[in-house]
Amino acid sequence: MPQPYQARQSGPLRGDVRVPGDKSISHRALLFGALASGETLIHGLLRSADVLAGAAALEAMGGAVSRSEDESAPWRIRGRGTGGLVAPEGPLDLGNSGTAVRLLMGAIAGHDMTATLTGDASLSRRPMGRILAPLAHMGLEVIGQEPEKARLPVTVRGSSDLVPICYELPVPSAQIKSAVLLAGLHAAGETTVIERTPSRDHSERMLAHFGAALEVSELAGAGGEGEGGRAITVCGHAELVGREVRVPGDPSSAAFPVAAALIVPGSEVVVRGVLANPTRFGFYETLLEMGADLKIESKRTIAGEPIADITARSGPLRGVRVPAERAPSMIDEYPILAVLAAFAEGETRMEGLAELRVKECDRLAVTAEGLNAAGVEAGIEGDTLIVRGRGPNRVPGGARIATELDHRIAMAFLTLGLASRAPIVVDDIGMIATSFPNFLELMGGLGAELTPLEGD
Ligand code: S3P
């Protein structure tokens, strides 16, 4: 049953909080743990529906996960060693999680086994060809579908005899990069991925942490198209060793309390221990350009990842141009950035957003339509999203948003409703649990007026 929720104009938001662990790092910690020999200990794992779906799939292939109910206690996973997963007895259901299904495809590719992968209605609409095409070149068989056009449910047959490849990413996607590198761990020889625009580099960092032989080289170039970037090479027949992982706070989740603090007058919110990896920090860079009252302090490195404490205070924002090159470092933050742009003075142009069309929903269209419904002028030109800011206290609101099984659309528009003149209703909050299970409690604790819509 959908659970509609309402967000109303709220008094000043105040508090000092931590957001749950980073989703990308949590998925990888479990998966690399399953492929390593020995035990991996994961502190601060995100216990969200997406990550739990990934964990269940790994268990179905022989990974032994010991869960801890106590939020502060680590999870453990006893791995099977590289190439040691076993064929699952039934289909693997990855729910709403693109990251889980795509990274798993890369791992399964290197195993002599057949597996069927399924997901919910949103995941079943998303393209899998971008992953399956390079994996098919390496020797993965896609049964009954053309790899390039495949959609879930997909049945694949892996091989313990994969061929290494050198693959240039057609789109800047960490999921494609990671899937090819994971397959490469099982191939005979060196597998290289070339990316022209840097995408999140957690797989590279964590593979090195787990003992894989991995090399990252910067490619020379004059900056023209098809030049520059990075080449990432892994050696096949790798032996990963179980490790300890500490998962920092998810900057994509922190974006919501930070954004709310910026637009609700009189607010001041601190979010501690947020991942500040430069391949994930484009949103915060953009906020500073918009003139946001933001302090990014106490930068430190924990388990190979930079983290920081972020303090956000309400104040005026100005519209900016967000260049296409920045998109991969903030790809999941555009819905909430577009919401902030509505409260800014002047126009915000967000360029190079083609990838938003293939997220949990068509985020480009749904964000623009949602803003229009809330009385904010927003339009799409090619793959640029343009929002004409109305300035603080002048966003009308008063809309009901169809969230289309997309957690970030739900959270972004609930955030808008905290500062718009009339309330915002989102048709379902169920999907928020895929990435930010305590969103409502955390925001409520800061003073956000979020309530179930009774009798809907
Ligand atoms: C992710 C990569 C991104 C992002 C997703 C998580 C990851 O997708 O949107 O939420 O953990 O690798 P793409 O790599 O397809 O851009």
Short mmCIF file of C-alpha atoms and ligand atoms in Angstrom, two decimals:
data_model
loop_
_atom_site.label_atom_id
_atom_site.label_comp_id
_atom_site.label_asym_id
_atom_site.label_seq_id
_atom_site.Cartn_x
_atom_site.Cartn_y
_atom_site.Cartn_z
CA MET A 1 0.00 0.00 0.00
CA PRO A 2 1.39 3.44 -0.90
CA GLN A 3 1.93 5.69 2.10
CA PRO A 4 1.25 9.33 1.18
CA TYR A 5 2.98 11.95 3.31
CA GLN A 6 2.74 15.69 3.72
CA ALA A 7 5.44 18.29 4.33
CA ARG A 8 4.44 21.66 5.80
CA GLN A 9 6.22 24.95 6.31
CA SER A 10 8.40 24.38 9.37
CA GLY A 11 9.97 26.51 12.06
CA PRO A 12 13.76 26.80 12.22
CA LEU A 13 15.49 23.41 11.90
CA ARG A 14 18.15 22.78 14.49
CA GLY A 15 20.32 19.86 15.41
CA ASP A 16 23.57 17.95 15.24
CA VAL A 17 23.13 14.63 13.44
CA ARG A 18 24.75 11.77 11.56
CA VAL A 19 23.19 10.25 8.47
CA PRO A 20 23.32 6.51 7.73
CA GLY A 21 26.29 4.91 6.01
CA ASP A 22 27.12 5.49 2.38
CA LYS A 23 25.11 3.26 0.06
CA SER A 24 27.81 2.79 -2.61
CA ILE A 25 30.45 1.84 -0.05
CA SER A 26 28.04 -0.46 1.83
CA HIS A 27 27.20 -2.44 -1.32
CA ARG A 28 30.86 -2.81 -2.19
CA ALA A 29 31.95 -3.79 1.33
CA LEU A 30 29.51 -6.72 1.31
CA LEU A 31 30.28 -7.81 -2.23
CA PHE A 32 34.06 -7.59 -1.95
CA GLY A 33 33.77 -9.31 1.43
CA ALA A 34 31.89 -12.19 -0.25
CA LEU A 35 34.65 -12.48 -2.88
CA ALA A 36 37.47 -12.37 -0.34
CA SER A 37 38.90 -15.18 1.68
CA GLY A 38 38.38 -14.89 5.43
CA GLU A 39 36.17 -12.47 7.28
CA THR A 40 35.24 -8.87 6.53
CA LEU A 41 34.06 -6.67 9.35
CA ILE A 42 31.86 -3.73 8.31
CA HIS A 43 31.28 -0.82 10.70
CA GLY A 44 28.49 1.64 9.96
CA LEU A 45 26.93 -0.42 7.17
CA LEU A 46 23.81 1.15 5.71
CA ARG A 47 20.94 -1.13 6.70
CA SER A 48 18.60 -0.07 3.91
CA ALA A 49 16.36 -2.11 1.63
CA ASP A 50 18.81 -1.82 -1.30
CA VAL A 51 21.78 -3.02 0.72
CA LEU A 52 19.77 -5.79 2.39
CA ALA A 53 18.70 -7.03 -1.06
CA GLY A 54 22.37 -7.19 -2.07
CA ALA A 55 23.26 -9.04 1.15
CA ALA A 56 20.48 -11.60 0.61
CA ALA A 57 21.72 -12.26 -2.94
CA LEU A 58 25.25 -12.84 -1.65
CA GLU A 59 23.93 -15.25 0.96
CA ALA A 60 22.04 -17.12 -1.75
CA MET A 61 25.45 -17.59 -3.44
CA GLY A 62 27.20 -18.88 -0.34
CA GLY A 63 28.44 -15.72 1.42
CA ALA A 64 27.85 -16.04 5.18
CA VAL A 65 26.52 -12.72 6.51
CA SER A 66 26.12 -12.25 10.26
CA ARG A 67 23.79 -9.38 10.85
CA SER A 68 23.75 -7.35 13.96
CA GLU A 69 20.49 -5.88 15.28
CA ASP A 70 22.48 -3.42 17.38
CA GLU A 71 22.98 -0.40 15.09
CA SER A 72 26.40 0.34 16.56
CA ALA A 73 27.79 -3.19 16.13
CA PRO A 74 29.56 -4.24 12.92
CA TRP A 75 28.29 -6.75 10.40
CA ARG A 76 30.52 -9.65 9.40
CA ILE A 77 30.72 -11.50 6.15
CA ARG A 78 32.71 -14.68 5.63
CA GLY A 79 33.77 -14.73 1.98
CA ARG A 80 34.20 -17.60 -0.45
CA GLY A 81 37.40 -16.36 -2.09
CA THR A 82 37.54 -14.94 -5.63
CA GLY A 83 35.67 -17.24 -8.01
CA GLY A 84 34.17 -19.16 -5.09
CA LEU A 85 30.51 -18.12 -5.18
CA VAL A 86 28.01 -20.92 -5.75
CA ALA A 87 24.98 -20.98 -8.05
CA PRO A 88 21.85 -19.64 -6.35
CA GLU A 89 18.90 -22.03 -6.12
CA GLY A 90 16.32 -19.47 -7.20
CA PRO A 91 16.17 -16.03 -8.84
CA LEU A 92 18.06 -13.21 -7.11
CA ASP A 93 15.65 -10.34 -6.41
CA LEU A 94 17.51 -7.04 -6.11
CA GLY A 95 14.38 -4.97 -5.52
CA ASN A 96 14.97 -1.31 -6.44
CA SER A 97 18.77 -1.46 -6.46
CA GLY A 98 20.60 -0.69 -9.69
CA THR A 99 23.96 -0.80 -7.95
CA ALA A 100 23.39 -4.25 -6.43
CA VAL A 101 22.15 -5.84 -9.63
CA ARG A 102 24.83 -4.34 -11.85
CA LEU A 103 27.79 -5.03 -9.59
CA LEU A 104 26.53 -8.58 -9.04
CA MET A 105 26.41 -9.14 -12.78
CA GLY A 106 30.12 -8.32 -12.89
CA ALA A 107 30.88 -10.78 -10.10
CA ILE A 108 28.67 -13.56 -11.48
CA ALA A 109 30.35 -13.18 -14.90
CA GLY A 110 33.51 -14.76 -13.51
CA HIS A 111 31.78 -17.85 -12.10
CA ASP A 112 30.83 -21.02 -13.91
CA MET A 113 27.17 -20.69 -12.97
CA THR A 114 23.75 -19.71 -14.21
CA ALA A 115 21.77 -17.09 -12.32
CA THR A 116 18.55 -15.18 -12.87
CA LEU A 117 18.37 -11.59 -11.65
CA THR A 118 15.08 -9.77 -11.07
CA GLY A 119 13.93 -6.49 -9.55
CA ASP A 120 10.91 -4.26 -8.97
CA ALA A 121 9.00 -2.33 -11.65
CA SER A 122 11.47 0.59 -11.55
CA LEU A 123 14.57 -1.60 -11.86
CA SER A 124 12.94 -3.67 -14.61
CA ARG A 125 12.61 -0.53 -16.74
CA ARG A 126 16.29 0.43 -16.40
CA PRO A 127 18.92 -0.42 -19.03
CA MET A 128 21.12 -3.44 -18.31
CA GLY A 129 22.75 -3.53 -21.76
CA ARG A 130 25.38 -1.01 -20.64
CA ILE A 131 26.66 -3.66 -18.21
CA LEU A 132 25.91 -6.83 -20.14
CA ALA A 133 27.50 -5.68 -23.43
CA PRO A 134 31.08 -5.42 -22.07
CA LEU A 135 30.58 -8.50 -19.90
CA ALA A 136 29.42 -10.45 -22.98
CA HIS A 137 32.70 -9.46 -24.68
CA MET A 138 34.50 -11.05 -21.76
CA GLY A 139 32.53 -14.30 -22.05
CA LEU A 140 29.29 -13.85 -20.09
CA GLU A 141 26.34 -15.44 -21.84
CA VAL A 142 23.00 -13.65 -21.68
CA ILE A 143 20.28 -16.21 -22.20
CA GLY A 144 17.31 -15.41 -24.43
CA GLN A 145 18.03 -11.66 -24.83
CA GLU A 146 20.43 -9.52 -26.82
CA PRO A 147 22.97 -8.26 -24.25
CA GLU A 148 22.79 -4.67 -25.53
CA LYS A 149 19.01 -4.45 -25.12
CA ALA A 150 18.51 -6.65 -22.07
CA ARG A 151 16.10 -5.76 -19.29
CA LEU A 152 15.33 -7.63 -16.06
CA PRO A 153 14.55 -10.39 -15.46
CA VAL A 154 17.84 -11.52 -16.98
CA THR A 155 19.38 -14.97 -16.91
CA VAL A 156 23.13 -15.10 -17.35
CA ARG A 157 25.71 -17.85 -17.52
CA GLY A 158 29.14 -16.89 -16.26
CA SER A 159 32.47 -18.50 -17.03
CA SER A 160 35.58 -19.26 -15.03
CA ASP A 161 37.49 -18.58 -18.22
CA LEU A 162 36.73 -14.91 -18.93
CA VAL A 163 38.73 -12.95 -21.47
CA PRO A 164 40.27 -9.69 -20.21
CA ILE A 165 39.34 -6.54 -22.13
CA CYS A 166 40.23 -2.88 -22.40
CA TYR A 167 36.95 -0.98 -22.24
CA GLU A 168 36.24 2.73 -22.60
CA LEU A 169 33.07 3.70 -20.74
CA PRO A 170 30.43 5.04 -23.16
CA VAL A 171 28.87 7.03 -20.28
CA PRO A 172 30.51 8.12 -17.02
CA SER A 173 29.12 5.36 -14.79
CA ALA A 174 30.75 3.85 -11.73
CA GLN A 175 28.37 0.93 -12.00
CA ILE A 176 29.67 -0.06 -15.44
CA LYS A 177 33.26 0.57 -14.36
CA SER A 178 32.83 -1.56 -11.24
CA ALA A 179 31.09 -4.43 -13.04
CA VAL A 180 33.90 -4.69 -15.61
CA LEU A 181 36.58 -4.50 -12.90
CA LEU A 182 34.79 -7.18 -10.87
CA ALA A 183 34.66 -9.45 -13.91
CA GLY A 184 38.32 -8.58 -14.54
CA LEU A 185 39.26 -9.94 -11.12
CA HIS A 186 38.29 -13.35 -12.46
CA ALA A 187 39.78 -13.09 -15.99
CA ALA A 188 43.15 -14.39 -17.14
CA GLY A 189 45.30 -11.26 -17.55
CA GLU A 190 44.79 -7.51 -17.20
CA THR A 191 41.44 -5.81 -17.60
CA THR A 192 41.43 -2.04 -18.15
CA VAL A 193 38.59 0.45 -17.90
CA ILE A 194 39.07 3.91 -19.38
CA GLU A 195 36.91 6.73 -18.09
CA ARG A 196 37.09 10.18 -19.64
CA THR A 197 35.15 11.87 -16.83
CA PRO A 198 35.88 10.60 -13.32
CA SER A 199 33.04 8.70 -11.67
CA ARG A 200 32.93 7.62 -8.02
CA ASP A 201 36.09 5.67 -7.23
CA HIS A 202 35.02 3.51 -4.26
CA SER A 203 35.62 0.26 -6.15
CA GLU A 204 39.19 1.26 -6.92
CA ARG A 205 39.88 2.32 -3.32
CA MET A 206 38.25 -0.74 -1.84
CA LEU A 207 39.76 -3.26 -4.26
CA ALA A 208 43.20 -1.98 -3.31
CA HIS A 209 42.20 -2.22 0.38
CA PHE A 210 41.19 -5.88 -0.14
CA GLY A 211 44.57 -6.62 -1.73
CA ALA A 212 43.79 -6.66 -5.47
CA ALA A 213 46.60 -5.63 -7.81
CA LEU A 214 45.15 -2.44 -9.25
CA GLU A 215 46.74 0.44 -11.09
CA VAL A 216 45.21 3.83 -11.83
CA SER A 217 46.93 6.06 -14.37
CA GLU A 218 46.04 9.54 -15.50
CA LEU A 219 45.77 9.78 -19.28
CA ALA A 220 47.41 12.73 -20.97
CA GLY A 221 45.21 14.87 -23.17
CA ALA A 222 44.62 18.44 -24.22
CA GLY A 223 41.15 18.30 -22.69
CA GLY A 224 39.34 17.68 -25.95
CA GLU A 225 36.59 15.11 -26.30
CA GLY A 226 37.90 11.54 -26.21
CA GLU A 227 41.10 12.63 -24.45
CA GLY A 228 42.38 12.67 -20.91
CA GLY A 229 40.77 10.81 -18.05
CA ARG A 230 41.95 7.75 -16.19
CA ALA A 231 42.79 4.14 -16.98
CA ILE A 232 42.10 1.61 -14.24
CA THR A 233 43.69 -1.81 -14.60
CA VAL A 234 43.11 -4.91 -12.46
CA CYS A 235 45.05 -8.15 -12.63
CA GLY A 236 42.96 -11.24 -13.06
CA HIS A 237 42.86 -14.36 -10.93
CA ALA A 238 43.08 -11.96 -8.02
CA GLU A 239 43.07 -13.03 -4.43
CA LEU A 240 41.10 -10.73 -2.19
CA VAL A 241 41.57 -10.92 1.55
CA GLY A 242 38.83 -10.08 4.08
CA ARG A 243 39.32 -6.67 5.72
CA GLU A 244 37.79 -4.20 8.13
CA VAL A 245 35.72 -1.45 6.50
CA ARG A 246 34.36 1.73 8.08
CA VAL A 247 31.47 3.22 6.15
CA PRO A 248 31.22 7.04 6.36
CA GLY A 249 27.92 8.96 6.27
CA ASP A 250 26.31 9.12 2.85
CA PRO A 251 26.75 12.57 1.25
CA SER A 252 23.71 11.84 -0.94
CA SER A 253 21.57 11.40 2.19
CA ALA A 254 23.21 14.34 4.02
CA ALA A 255 22.11 16.48 1.07
CA PHE A 256 18.51 16.49 2.40
CA PRO A 257 19.00 17.86 5.94
CA VAL A 258 21.63 20.26 4.57
CA ALA A 259 19.25 21.52 1.86
CA ALA A 260 16.39 21.83 4.34
CA ALA A 261 18.57 23.93 6.66
CA LEU A 262 19.47 26.26 3.78
CA ILE A 263 15.85 27.05 2.84
CA VAL A 264 13.96 26.99 6.16
CA PRO A 265 14.52 30.46 7.69
CA GLY A 266 16.50 30.58 10.94
CA SER A 267 17.89 27.04 10.64
CA GLU A 268 21.28 25.68 11.62
CA VAL A 269 22.06 21.99 11.18
CA VAL A 270 25.34 20.08 11.59
CA VAL A 271 25.82 16.74 9.84
CA ARG A 272 28.90 14.89 11.08
CA GLY A 273 31.09 12.24 9.50
CA VAL A 274 29.99 12.78 5.89
CA LEU A 275 31.97 11.17 3.08
CA ALA A 276 33.88 13.99 1.35
CA ASN A 277 35.44 12.03 -1.50
CA PRO A 278 35.90 14.51 -4.39
CA THR A 279 34.14 12.10 -6.80
CA ARG A 280 31.00 12.51 -4.64
CA PHE A 281 31.19 16.11 -3.48
CA GLY A 282 29.96 18.14 -6.48
CA PHE A 283 26.70 19.04 -4.72
CA TYR A 284 28.50 20.78 -1.86
CA GLU A 285 30.85 22.54 -4.26
CA THR A 286 27.80 23.84 -6.13
CA LEU A 287 26.13 25.01 -2.91
CA LEU A 288 29.20 27.12 -2.11
CA GLU A 289 28.97 28.67 -5.59
CA MET A 290 25.30 29.45 -4.90
CA GLY A 291 26.42 31.45 -1.87
CA ALA A 292 25.12 28.94 0.69
CA ASP A 293 26.16 29.46 4.30
CA LEU A 294 27.99 26.16 4.54
CA LYS A 295 31.02 25.17 6.57
CA ILE A 296 32.92 22.04 5.69
CA GLU A 297 35.24 21.32 8.61
CA SER A 298 37.34 18.74 10.40
CA LYS A 299 38.43 17.00 7.23
CA ARG A 300 40.02 13.69 8.09
CA THR A 301 40.61 10.32 6.45
CA ILE A 302 39.00 7.18 7.80
CA ALA A 303 39.71 3.79 6.23
CA GLY A 304 40.98 5.37 3.03
CA GLU A 305 38.06 7.77 2.50
CA PRO A 306 38.02 11.50 3.33
CA ILE A 307 35.21 12.64 5.62
CA ALA A 308 34.07 16.00 7.01
CA ASP A 309 31.51 17.68 9.25
CA ILE A 310 29.09 19.97 7.44
CA THR A 311 27.27 22.92 9.03
CA ALA A 312 24.46 24.53 7.04
CA ARG A 313 22.64 27.74 7.96
CA SER A 314 19.72 29.31 6.15
CA GLY A 315 20.39 32.28 3.93
CA PRO A 316 20.04 33.62 0.42
CA LEU A 317 21.05 31.48 -2.57
CA ARG A 318 21.78 32.59 -6.11
CA GLY A 319 21.23 30.69 -9.35
CA VAL A 320 24.31 29.21 -11.02
CA ARG A 321 25.39 27.22 -14.07
CA VAL A 322 26.38 23.66 -13.14
CA PRO A 323 28.72 22.32 -15.84
CA ALA A 324 28.27 18.88 -17.38
CA GLU A 325 31.73 17.71 -16.19
CA ARG A 326 30.52 17.97 -12.61
CA ALA A 327 27.48 15.74 -13.14
CA PRO A 328 29.09 12.38 -12.20
CA SER A 329 30.22 13.78 -8.83
CA MET A 330 26.67 14.76 -7.88
CA ILE A 331 24.51 12.61 -10.13
CA ASP A 332 22.10 11.58 -7.37
CA GLU A 333 21.76 15.12 -6.00
CA TYR A 334 20.07 16.87 -8.94
CA PRO A 335 16.48 16.52 -7.67
CA ILE A 336 17.40 18.21 -4.38
CA LEU A 337 19.63 20.76 -6.10
CA ALA A 338 16.71 21.65 -8.40
CA VAL A 339 14.57 22.16 -5.29
CA LEU A 340 17.18 24.54 -3.84
CA ALA A 341 17.37 26.34 -7.19
CA ALA A 342 13.64 27.10 -6.80
CA PHE A 343 14.44 29.09 -3.62
CA ALA A 344 17.42 30.90 -5.21
CA GLU A 345 17.44 34.31 -6.88
CA GLY A 346 17.94 33.92 -10.63
CA GLU A 347 18.22 31.01 -12.98
CA THR A 348 20.04 27.73 -12.40
CA ARG A 349 21.17 25.74 -15.44
CA MET A 350 22.18 22.14 -14.79
CA GLU A 351 23.90 20.73 -17.84
CA GLY A 352 24.74 17.24 -19.07
CA LEU A 353 21.93 15.36 -17.32
CA ALA A 354 21.12 12.62 -19.87
CA GLU A 355 21.91 9.97 -17.25
CA LEU A 356 19.09 11.25 -15.03
CA ARG A 357 16.63 9.74 -17.49
CA VAL A 358 17.73 6.20 -16.55
CA LYS A 359 17.76 6.43 -12.76
CA GLU A 360 15.06 4.99 -10.48
CA CYS A 361 12.66 7.01 -12.65
CA ASP A 362 13.16 9.61 -15.39
CA ARG A 363 14.43 12.14 -12.86
CA LEU A 364 14.89 14.87 -15.44
CA ALA A 365 11.21 14.84 -16.41
CA VAL A 366 9.81 14.08 -12.94
CA THR A 367 11.86 16.85 -11.27
CA ALA A 368 10.80 19.46 -13.83
CA GLU A 369 7.14 18.39 -13.68
CA GLY A 370 7.15 18.38 -9.87
CA LEU A 371 8.59 21.89 -9.72
CA ASN A 372 6.03 23.14 -12.25
CA ALA A 373 3.25 21.59 -10.17
CA ALA A 374 4.65 23.44 -7.13
CA GLY A 375 4.44 26.76 -9.02
CA VAL A 376 8.11 26.97 -10.04
CA GLU A 377 9.09 27.49 -13.65
CA ALA A 378 11.36 24.65 -14.73
CA GLY A 379 12.13 23.33 -18.18
CA ILE A 380 14.34 20.92 -20.09
CA GLU A 381 16.45 21.88 -23.10
CA GLY A 382 18.20 18.79 -24.48
CA ASP A 383 19.86 17.37 -21.40
CA THR A 384 19.92 20.67 -19.50
CA LEU A 385 17.50 21.33 -16.64
CA ILE A 386 16.67 25.00 -16.15
CA VAL A 387 14.99 26.27 -12.99
CA ARG A 388 13.90 29.90 -12.61
CA GLY A 389 14.39 30.66 -8.96
CA ARG A 390 11.58 32.46 -7.16
CA GLY A 391 13.67 33.52 -4.19
CA PRO A 392 13.15 32.64 -0.52
CA ASN A 393 9.56 32.56 0.82
CA ARG A 394 8.12 32.80 -2.68
CA VAL A 395 7.79 29.14 -3.67
CA PRO A 396 4.04 28.39 -3.84
CA GLY A 397 4.01 24.59 -3.22
CA GLY A 398 0.53 23.11 -2.88
CA ALA A 399 1.18 20.11 -5.13
CA ARG A 400 0.85 16.35 -4.98
CA ILE A 401 3.93 14.63 -6.41
CA ALA A 402 3.94 11.17 -8.00
CA THR A 403 7.23 9.69 -6.81
CA GLU A 404 7.39 6.85 -9.35
CA LEU A 405 9.18 4.39 -7.00
CA ASP A 406 12.02 6.90 -6.61
CA HIS A 407 13.33 7.55 -3.08
CA ARG A 408 15.20 10.73 -4.00
CA ILE A 409 12.17 12.29 -5.70
CA ALA A 410 10.17 11.62 -2.52
CA MET A 411 12.83 13.15 -0.22
CA ALA A 412 13.53 16.13 -2.50
CA PHE A 413 9.89 17.20 -2.73
CA LEU A 414 9.22 16.62 0.98
CA THR A 415 12.16 18.96 1.59
CA LEU A 416 10.62 21.55 -0.74
CA GLY A 417 7.39 21.40 1.28
CA LEU A 418 9.23 22.44 4.47
CA ALA A 419 9.74 25.92 3.04
CA SER A 420 7.00 26.40 0.43
CA ARG A 421 3.91 28.49 1.21
CA ALA A 422 1.43 25.63 0.85
CA PRO A 423 2.17 22.01 1.80
CA ILE A 424 3.54 19.36 -0.53
CA VAL A 425 2.17 15.84 -0.61
CA VAL A 426 4.17 12.94 -1.99
CA ASP A 427 2.14 9.91 -3.01
CA ASP A 428 4.40 7.34 -1.32
CA ILE A 429 7.28 7.35 1.11
CA GLY A 430 7.83 3.57 0.96
CA MET A 431 10.88 3.80 -1.28
CA ILE A 432 12.78 6.12 1.07
CA ALA A 433 13.78 2.97 2.98
CA THR A 434 15.96 1.92 0.03
CA SER A 435 18.61 4.48 0.96
CA PHE A 436 17.69 6.51 4.08
CA PRO A 437 15.57 4.34 6.41
CA ASN A 438 15.42 6.90 9.25
CA PHE A 439 14.81 9.96 7.03
CA LEU A 440 11.47 10.84 8.66
CA GLU A 441 12.77 10.45 12.24
CA LEU A 442 15.96 12.38 11.54
CA MET A 443 14.18 15.23 9.78
CA GLY A 444 11.41 15.24 12.41
CA GLY A 445 14.08 15.47 15.13
CA LEU A 446 15.41 18.63 13.46
CA GLY A 447 11.92 20.15 13.55
CA ALA A 448 10.61 19.28 10.09
CA GLU A 449 6.82 19.07 9.88
CA LEU A 450 6.34 15.77 8.10
CA THR A 451 3.11 13.88 8.71
CA PRO A 452 1.23 10.95 7.21
CA LEU A 453 -1.71 12.02 5.07
CA GLU A 454 -4.66 10.49 6.85
CA GLY A 455 -7.71 9.24 5.00
CA ASP A 456 -6.05 9.56 1.61
C1 S3P B 1 26.43 4.24 -7.95
C2 S3P B 1 26.67 4.89 -9.12
C3 S3P B 1 25.74 5.86 -9.74
C4 S3P B 1 24.66 6.32 -8.77
C5 S3P B 1 24.11 5.21 -7.95
C6 S3P B 1 25.21 4.50 -7.16
C7 S3P B 1 27.42 3.28 -7.45
O1 S3P B 1 25.15 5.24 -10.86
O2 S3P B 1 23.62 6.96 -9.47
O3 S3P B 1 23.14 5.70 -7.03
O4 S3P B 1 27.39 2.92 -6.26
O5 S3P B 1 28.29 2.85 -8.24
P1 S3P B 1 25.93 5.24 -12.29
O6 S3P B 1 27.23 4.63 -12.05
O7 S3P B 1 25.10 4.41 -13.22
O8 S3P B 1 25.98 6.68 -12.69
#
